[in-house]
Coordinates of C-alpha atoms and ligand atoms in Angstrom, one line a residue:
M1285 CA -31.2 -13.2 14.5
E1286 CA -30.0 -12.1 11.1
R1287 CA -31.6 -14.0 8.2
T1288 CA -31.6 -13.7 4.5
L1289 CA -34.9 -13.6 2.7
A1290 CA -34.3 -15.0 -0.8
P1291 CA -37.1 -14.9 -3.4
P1292 CA -39.1 -18.0 -2.4
E1293 CA -39.0 -19.6 -5.8
R1294 CA -37.0 -21.7 -8.2
R1295 CA -36.2 -19.5 -11.2
V1296 CA -34.5 -20.4 -14.4
A1297 CA -31.6 -18.3 -15.5
R1298 CA -30.2 -18.5 -19.1
V1299 CA -26.7 -19.8 -19.5
S1300 CA -24.6 -17.2 -21.4
G1301 CA -21.5 -19.4 -21.7
V1302 CA -19.3 -22.1 -20.1
E1303 CA -15.6 -21.6 -20.3
R1304 CA -12.9 -24.1 -19.4
L1305 CA -10.3 -22.6 -17.1
G1306 CA -7.5 -25.1 -16.5
S1307 CA -9.0 -27.6 -14.0
Y1308 CA -12.2 -25.6 -13.5
H1309 CA -15.3 -24.4 -15.4
L1310 CA -16.7 -20.9 -15.4
I1311 CA -20.4 -20.8 -16.0
G1312 CA -22.1 -17.5 -16.9
A1313 CA -25.9 -17.1 -16.5
E1314 CA -28.4 -14.2 -16.7
D1315 CA -30.7 -14.2 -13.7
A1316 CA -33.4 -11.9 -15.1
T1317 CA -35.4 -11.2 -11.9
G1318 CA -33.1 -12.1 -9.0
P1319 CA -31.6 -9.6 -6.5
E1320 CA -27.9 -8.8 -6.4
P1321 CA -26.1 -11.2 -4.0
Q1322 CA -23.5 -10.4 -1.4
P1323 CA -20.0 -12.0 -1.5
G1324 CA -20.1 -15.3 0.4
Q1325 CA -23.8 -16.0 -0.2
F1326 CA -24.7 -19.0 -2.4
Y1327 CA -27.3 -20.5 -4.7
M1328 CA -28.8 -24.0 -5.0
L1329 CA -28.2 -24.9 -8.7
S1330 CA -29.4 -27.6 -11.0
S1331 CA -29.7 -27.8 -14.8
E1332 CA -33.3 -27.2 -16.1
R1333 CA -33.1 -30.5 -18.0
G1334 CA -31.4 -33.9 -17.4
W1335 CA -31.3 -33.5 -13.6
G1336 CA -32.8 -36.6 -11.9
G1337 CA -35.7 -36.6 -14.5
R1338 CA -35.5 -40.3 -15.5
E1339 CA -35.2 -43.5 -13.5
G1340 CA -31.7 -44.0 -12.2
E1341 CA -30.6 -40.5 -13.3
R1342 CA -28.5 -38.6 -10.8
P1343 CA -28.3 -36.2 -9.0
Y1344 CA -31.7 -35.8 -7.4
L1345 CA -31.0 -32.7 -5.3
P1346 CA -29.7 -29.3 -6.4
R1347 CA -26.1 -28.5 -5.3
A1348 CA -24.8 -25.4 -3.5
F1349 CA -22.5 -23.0 -5.2
S1350 CA -21.1 -19.6 -4.3
H1351 CA -21.3 -17.0 -7.0
A1352 CA -17.9 -16.0 -8.1
R1353 CA -19.0 -12.7 -9.8
A1354 CA -22.3 -10.8 -10.0
R1355 CA -23.1 -7.7 -12.0
A1356 CA -26.3 -5.8 -12.3
S1357 CA -27.7 -6.2 -15.9
D1358 CA -31.1 -5.1 -17.4
G1359 CA -33.0 -5.3 -14.2
G1360 CA -31.5 -8.6 -13.2
V1361 CA -28.0 -10.0 -12.4
A1362 CA -25.3 -11.5 -14.6
L1363 CA -23.8 -14.3 -12.5
D1364 CA -20.6 -16.3 -12.9
F1365 CA -20.0 -19.6 -11.0
L1366 CA -16.6 -21.3 -10.8
L1367 CA -16.8 -25.0 -10.4
E1368 CA -14.7 -28.2 -10.2
V1369 CA -16.2 -31.4 -11.6
V1370 CA -16.3 -33.9 -8.7
G1371 CA -19.5 -35.8 -9.3
P1372 CA -22.8 -36.0 -11.2
G1373 CA -24.1 -32.4 -10.3
T1374 CA -21.0 -30.5 -11.3
G1375 CA -20.7 -32.9 -14.3
C1376 CA -24.2 -31.8 -15.6
L1377 CA -23.5 -28.1 -15.0
S1378 CA -20.2 -28.2 -16.8
V1379 CA -21.8 -29.3 -20.1
L1380 CA -24.5 -26.7 -20.2
A1381 CA -24.6 -24.9 -23.5
P1382 CA -25.4 -21.2 -24.1
G1383 CA -29.2 -20.6 -24.0
E1384 CA -29.9 -23.6 -21.8
G1385 CA -31.6 -23.2 -18.5
L1386 CA -29.8 -23.1 -15.1
A1387 CA -32.4 -23.5 -12.3
L1388 CA -31.5 -21.6 -9.2
V1389 CA -32.7 -20.7 -5.7
G1390 CA -31.0 -17.8 -4.0
P1391 CA -29.1 -15.8 -3.1
L1392 CA -29.1 -17.8 0.2
G1393 CA -27.3 -17.6 3.6
L1394 CA -25.1 -15.0 5.2
G1395 CA -22.0 -13.8 3.4
F1396 CA -18.9 -11.9 4.5
D1397 CA -19.5 -9.0 6.9
L1398 CA -18.0 -6.2 4.9
E1399 CA -18.3 -3.4 7.4
A1400 CA -15.2 -1.3 7.0
R1401 CA -12.4 -2.4 9.4
A1402 CA -9.1 -0.8 10.2
G1403 CA -6.2 -2.6 8.7
R1404 CA -5.7 -4.7 5.6
A1405 CA -8.0 -7.5 4.6
L1406 CA -6.1 -10.7 3.8
L1407 CA -8.2 -12.9 1.4
V1408 CA -7.1 -16.5 1.8
G1409 CA -8.3 -19.1 -0.8
G1410 CA -7.7 -22.7 -1.4
G1411 CA -8.6 -24.6 -4.5
I1412 CA -12.3 -24.1 -5.6
G1413 CA -12.7 -22.1 -2.4
V1414 CA -11.3 -19.1 -4.3
A1415 CA -14.7 -18.7 -6.0
P1416 CA -16.4 -16.3 -3.5
L1417 CA -13.2 -14.4 -3.0
L1418 CA -13.4 -13.1 -6.6
C1419 CA -16.5 -11.0 -5.9
L1420 CA -15.2 -10.2 -2.4
E1421 CA -12.0 -8.7 -3.9
E1422 CA -14.1 -6.6 -6.3
Q1423 CA -16.3 -5.3 -3.5
L1424 CA -13.4 -4.4 -1.3
V1425 CA -11.7 -2.6 -4.2
R1426 CA -15.0 -0.7 -4.9
T1427 CA -15.3 0.4 -1.3
R1428 CA -11.5 1.4 -1.2
Q1429 CA -10.6 -1.1 1.4
E1430 CA -7.0 -2.4 1.3
A1431 CA -6.9 -6.1 0.4
R1432 CA -4.2 -8.7 -0.4
V1433 CA -5.1 -12.0 -2.0
L1434 CA -3.3 -15.2 -1.0
L1435 CA -4.1 -18.4 -3.0
G1436 CA -3.1 -22.1 -2.8
F1437 CA -3.8 -24.7 -5.4
R1438 CA -2.9 -28.3 -6.0
T1439 CA -1.4 -27.9 -9.5
A1440 CA -0.7 -25.4 -12.3
G1441 CA -4.0 -26.4 -13.9
H1442 CA -5.9 -25.4 -10.8
A1443 CA -3.8 -22.2 -10.4
Q1444 CA -5.2 -20.8 -13.7
A1445 CA -8.1 -19.5 -11.6
A1446 CA -5.7 -16.9 -10.1
A1447 CA -5.9 -15.0 -13.4
L1448 CA -9.5 -14.1 -12.6
F1449 CA -8.4 -11.8 -9.7
M1450 CA -8.1 -8.1 -10.3
G1451 CA -4.8 -7.5 -8.4
E1452 CA -1.6 -9.6 -8.3
P1453 CA -2.5 -12.5 -6.0
A1454 CA 0.3 -14.4 -4.3
V1455 CA 0.1 -18.0 -5.4
V1456 CA 1.6 -21.3 -4.1
T1457 CA 1.0 -24.8 -5.2
D1458 CA 1.2 -28.3 -3.6
D1459 CA 3.6 -29.5 -6.3
G1460 CA 5.6 -26.2 -6.8
S1461 CA 4.5 -25.9 -10.5
V1462 CA 3.4 -22.3 -9.9
G1463 CA 4.9 -20.1 -7.1
R1464 CA 6.8 -22.0 -4.4
Q1465 CA 5.8 -25.4 -3.1
A1466 CA 3.8 -24.6 0.0
F1467 CA 0.4 -24.4 1.6
V1468 CA -1.4 -21.1 1.5
T1469 CA -1.2 -20.9 5.3
E1470 CA 2.5 -20.4 5.0
L1471 CA 1.9 -17.2 3.0
L1472 CA -0.7 -16.2 5.6
R1473 CA 1.8 -16.7 8.5
E1474 CA 4.3 -14.5 6.7
E1475 CA 1.8 -11.7 6.0
L1476 CA 0.6 -11.7 9.6
D1477 CA 4.2 -11.6 10.8
A1478 CA 4.7 -8.5 8.7
D1479 CA 1.3 -6.9 9.4
P1480 CA -0.2 -8.2 12.7
A1481 CA -3.1 -5.7 12.4
A1482 CA -4.6 -7.4 9.3
H1483 CA -7.9 -9.3 9.4
V1484 CA -8.6 -12.5 7.4
L1485 CA -11.5 -13.6 5.1
A1486 CA -11.0 -17.2 4.0
C1487 CA -12.6 -20.0 1.9
G1488 CA -11.2 -23.4 1.1
P1489 CA -11.1 -27.1 2.0
P1490 CA -11.8 -27.9 5.7
P1491 CA -8.1 -28.7 6.6
M1492 CA -7.0 -25.4 5.2
L1493 CA -9.8 -23.5 7.0
E1494 CA -8.9 -25.3 10.3
A1495 CA -5.2 -24.3 9.8
V1496 CA -6.3 -20.6 9.2
R1497 CA -8.6 -20.7 12.2
A1498 CA -5.9 -22.1 14.5
L1499 CA -3.3 -19.6 13.3
C1500 CA -5.7 -16.6 13.7
A1501 CA -6.8 -17.8 17.2
E1502 CA -3.1 -18.1 18.2
R1503 CA -2.6 -14.4 17.2
E1504 CA -6.0 -13.0 18.1
T1505 CA -6.5 -12.1 14.4
P1506 CA -10.2 -11.5 13.5
A1507 CA -11.2 -14.0 10.8
Q1508 CA -14.3 -14.9 8.8
L1509 CA -14.4 -18.4 7.4
A1510 CA -16.7 -19.5 4.5
L1511 CA -17.5 -23.0 5.4
E1512 CA -19.0 -26.0 3.6
S1513 CA -21.2 -28.9 4.6
G1514 CA -23.6 -31.1 2.6
M1515 CA -26.7 -29.1 1.8
A1516 CA -29.9 -30.7 0.7
C1517 CA -32.4 -27.7 0.7
G1518 CA -30.3 -24.6 1.3
F1519 CA -33.0 -22.7 3.2
G1520 CA -33.1 -24.2 6.7
A1521 CA -35.7 -27.0 6.3
C1522 CA -33.8 -30.3 6.3
F1523 CA -31.1 -29.8 9.0
G1524 CA -28.7 -31.6 6.7
C1525 CA -26.0 -28.9 7.1
V1526 CA -25.8 -28.6 10.9
V1527 CA -22.3 -28.0 12.3
P1528 CA -21.1 -27.8 15.9
T1529 CA -20.0 -24.4 17.2
R1530 CA -19.3 -23.0 20.6
E1531 CA -23.0 -21.9 20.8
G1532 CA -24.3 -25.4 19.9
Y1533 CA -25.3 -26.7 16.5
L1534 CA -26.0 -24.2 13.7
R1535 CA -27.5 -24.7 10.2
L1536 CA -24.8 -23.5 7.9
C1537 CA -27.2 -22.6 5.1
V1538 CA -29.1 -20.0 7.2
D1539 CA -26.6 -19.1 10.0
G1540 CA -23.6 -19.2 7.5
P1541 CA -22.0 -20.3 5.3
V1542 CA -19.6 -17.5 6.6
L1543 CA -19.0 -17.6 10.3
N1544 CA -16.6 -15.7 12.6
A1545 CA -13.8 -18.1 13.4
E1546 CA -14.1 -17.4 17.1
R1547 CA -17.5 -19.1 17.1
L1548 CA -15.7 -22.4 16.2
E1549 CA -13.6 -24.8 18.2
S1550 CA -12.6 -26.4 14.9
A1551 CA -13.4 -26.0 11.2
L1552 CA -13.2 -29.7 10.7
F1553 CA -16.7 -31.1 11.1
P1554 CA -16.8 -34.9 11.7
G1555 CA -19.4 -36.5 9.5
A1556 CA -20.0 -33.4 7.4
G1557 CA -20.5 -33.9 3.7
H1558 CA -22.7 -36.5 2.1
Ligands
LIG982 C1 -22.1 -22.9 0.5 C2 -21.4 -23.8 -0.5 C3 -20.8 -23.2 -1.6 C4 -20.1 -24.0 -2.5 N1 -19.5 -23.4 -3.6 C5 -18.9 -24.1 -4.6 C6 -18.4 -23.5 -5.7 O1 -18.4 -22.3 -5.9 N2 -17.8 -24.3 -6.7 C7 -17.8 -25.7 -6.5 O2 -17.3 -26.4 -7.4 N3 -18.3 -26.3 -5.5 C8 -18.9 -25.6 -4.5 N4 -19.5 -26.2 -3.4 C9 -19.4 -27.7 -3.3 C10 -20.4 -28.3 -4.1 O3 -21.7 -28.0 -3.7 C11 -20.3 -29.9 -3.9 O4 -19.0 -30.3 -4.2 C12 -21.3 -30.7 -4.6 O5 -21.7 -31.8 -3.8 C13 -20.9 -31.3 -5.9 O6 -21.9 -32.0 -6.5 P1 -21.7 -33.3 -7.3 O7 -23.0 -33.9 -7.6 O8 -20.8 -32.9 -8.5 O9 -20.8 -34.3 -6.5 P2 -21.3 -35.2 -5.3 O10 -21.8 -36.5 -5.7 O11 -22.2 -34.4 -4.4 O12 -19.9 -35.4 -4.5 C14 -18.7 -35.7 -5.1 C15 -17.6 -36.1 -4.1 O13 -17.4 -34.9 -3.2 C16 -17.7 -35.3 -1.8 N5 -18.4 -34.1 -1.3 C17 -19.3 -33.3 -1.9 N6 -19.7 -32.3 -1.2 C18 -19.0 -32.4 0.0 C19 -19.0 -31.7 1.2 N7 -19.8 -30.6 1.3 N8 -18.2 -32.1 2.2 C20 -17.5 -33.2 2.0 N9 -17.4 -33.9 0.9 C21 -18.2 -33.6 -0.1 C22 -18.6 -36.5 -1.9 O14 -18.5 -37.3 -0.8 C23 -18.0 -37.2 -3.1 O15 -16.8 -37.9 -2.8 C24 -20.1 -25.4 -2.4 C25 -20.7 -26.0 -1.3 C26 -21.3 -25.2 -0.4 C27 -22.0 -25.9 0.8
LIG983 S1 -29.4 -27.4 3.8 FE1 -31.3 -27.9 4.6 S2 -31.2 -27.0 6.6 FE2 -29.4 -26.3 5.7

């Protein structure tokens, strides 16, 4: 079975900057010794200081984040992470200052399978799930594969992340403040009507991924889904991230987080999260 061998260590990368981008934060960090990651892989992140160090201080465990961009730099990798502040971990990371330490383990897991395929790639992202699609788009452009990016956000503040993409992504919002008021699966349905030979690579909240899975299953469209579940270790030791598939339970951190949609009966996992 395919496995990723990440460097077995917690390293400290230096933060190069934290930028506010509408409702999100973009964190840049220099990973001086790490290997270059593949789109769809992830890192377990924590701040070097102020992360569960004192009594009552939260969070205790690192948190999982997909890299949004990665560029080779001076023997290491310059990484960008896009995050939405939803709790103590993302809160700590969002206030890091340039020069501070970002502790990381990774790159972990199995990312998107980028073997060249006939037909266009449709990249479908919802909310903070657009993060891994940024480096995925770059890679497809680099390898001259035709790609179209379809994005859905809650509001105009969240939709500012669309500006990070290279091409002209199609954008819809829940409130109609940018693009038309629709879910991104409506855009996907229209694209598949026009081009039934396309294949799909998607990341977003579970209800969106389940709608993408069901639509692709109905049309026999090949689809890869970058999934999420609560991850405590990130490298296969705790079984906190198991999800049900047609082949039984899988640990999403080592067997995923990207899975072929046909392996799933549903992308909604009861009891997932933490
Ligand atoms: C492979 C992977 C890649 C990820 N990439 C990114 C990324 O690029 N950017 C980003 O912002 N986030 C990403 N996440 C999500 C991020 O790891 C979680 O939101 C994390 O728990 C946030 O930590 P916190 O301490 O801020 O909030 P927490 O205290 O952990 O959680 C805050 C709230 O979110 C809910 N919640 C958190 N995680 C989950 C989950 N997995 N399923 C269901 N509910 C949940 C909690 O119940 C709570 O209500 C990724 C997760 C995975 C597994
Ligand atoms: S997160 Fe620990 S086994 Fe997957």
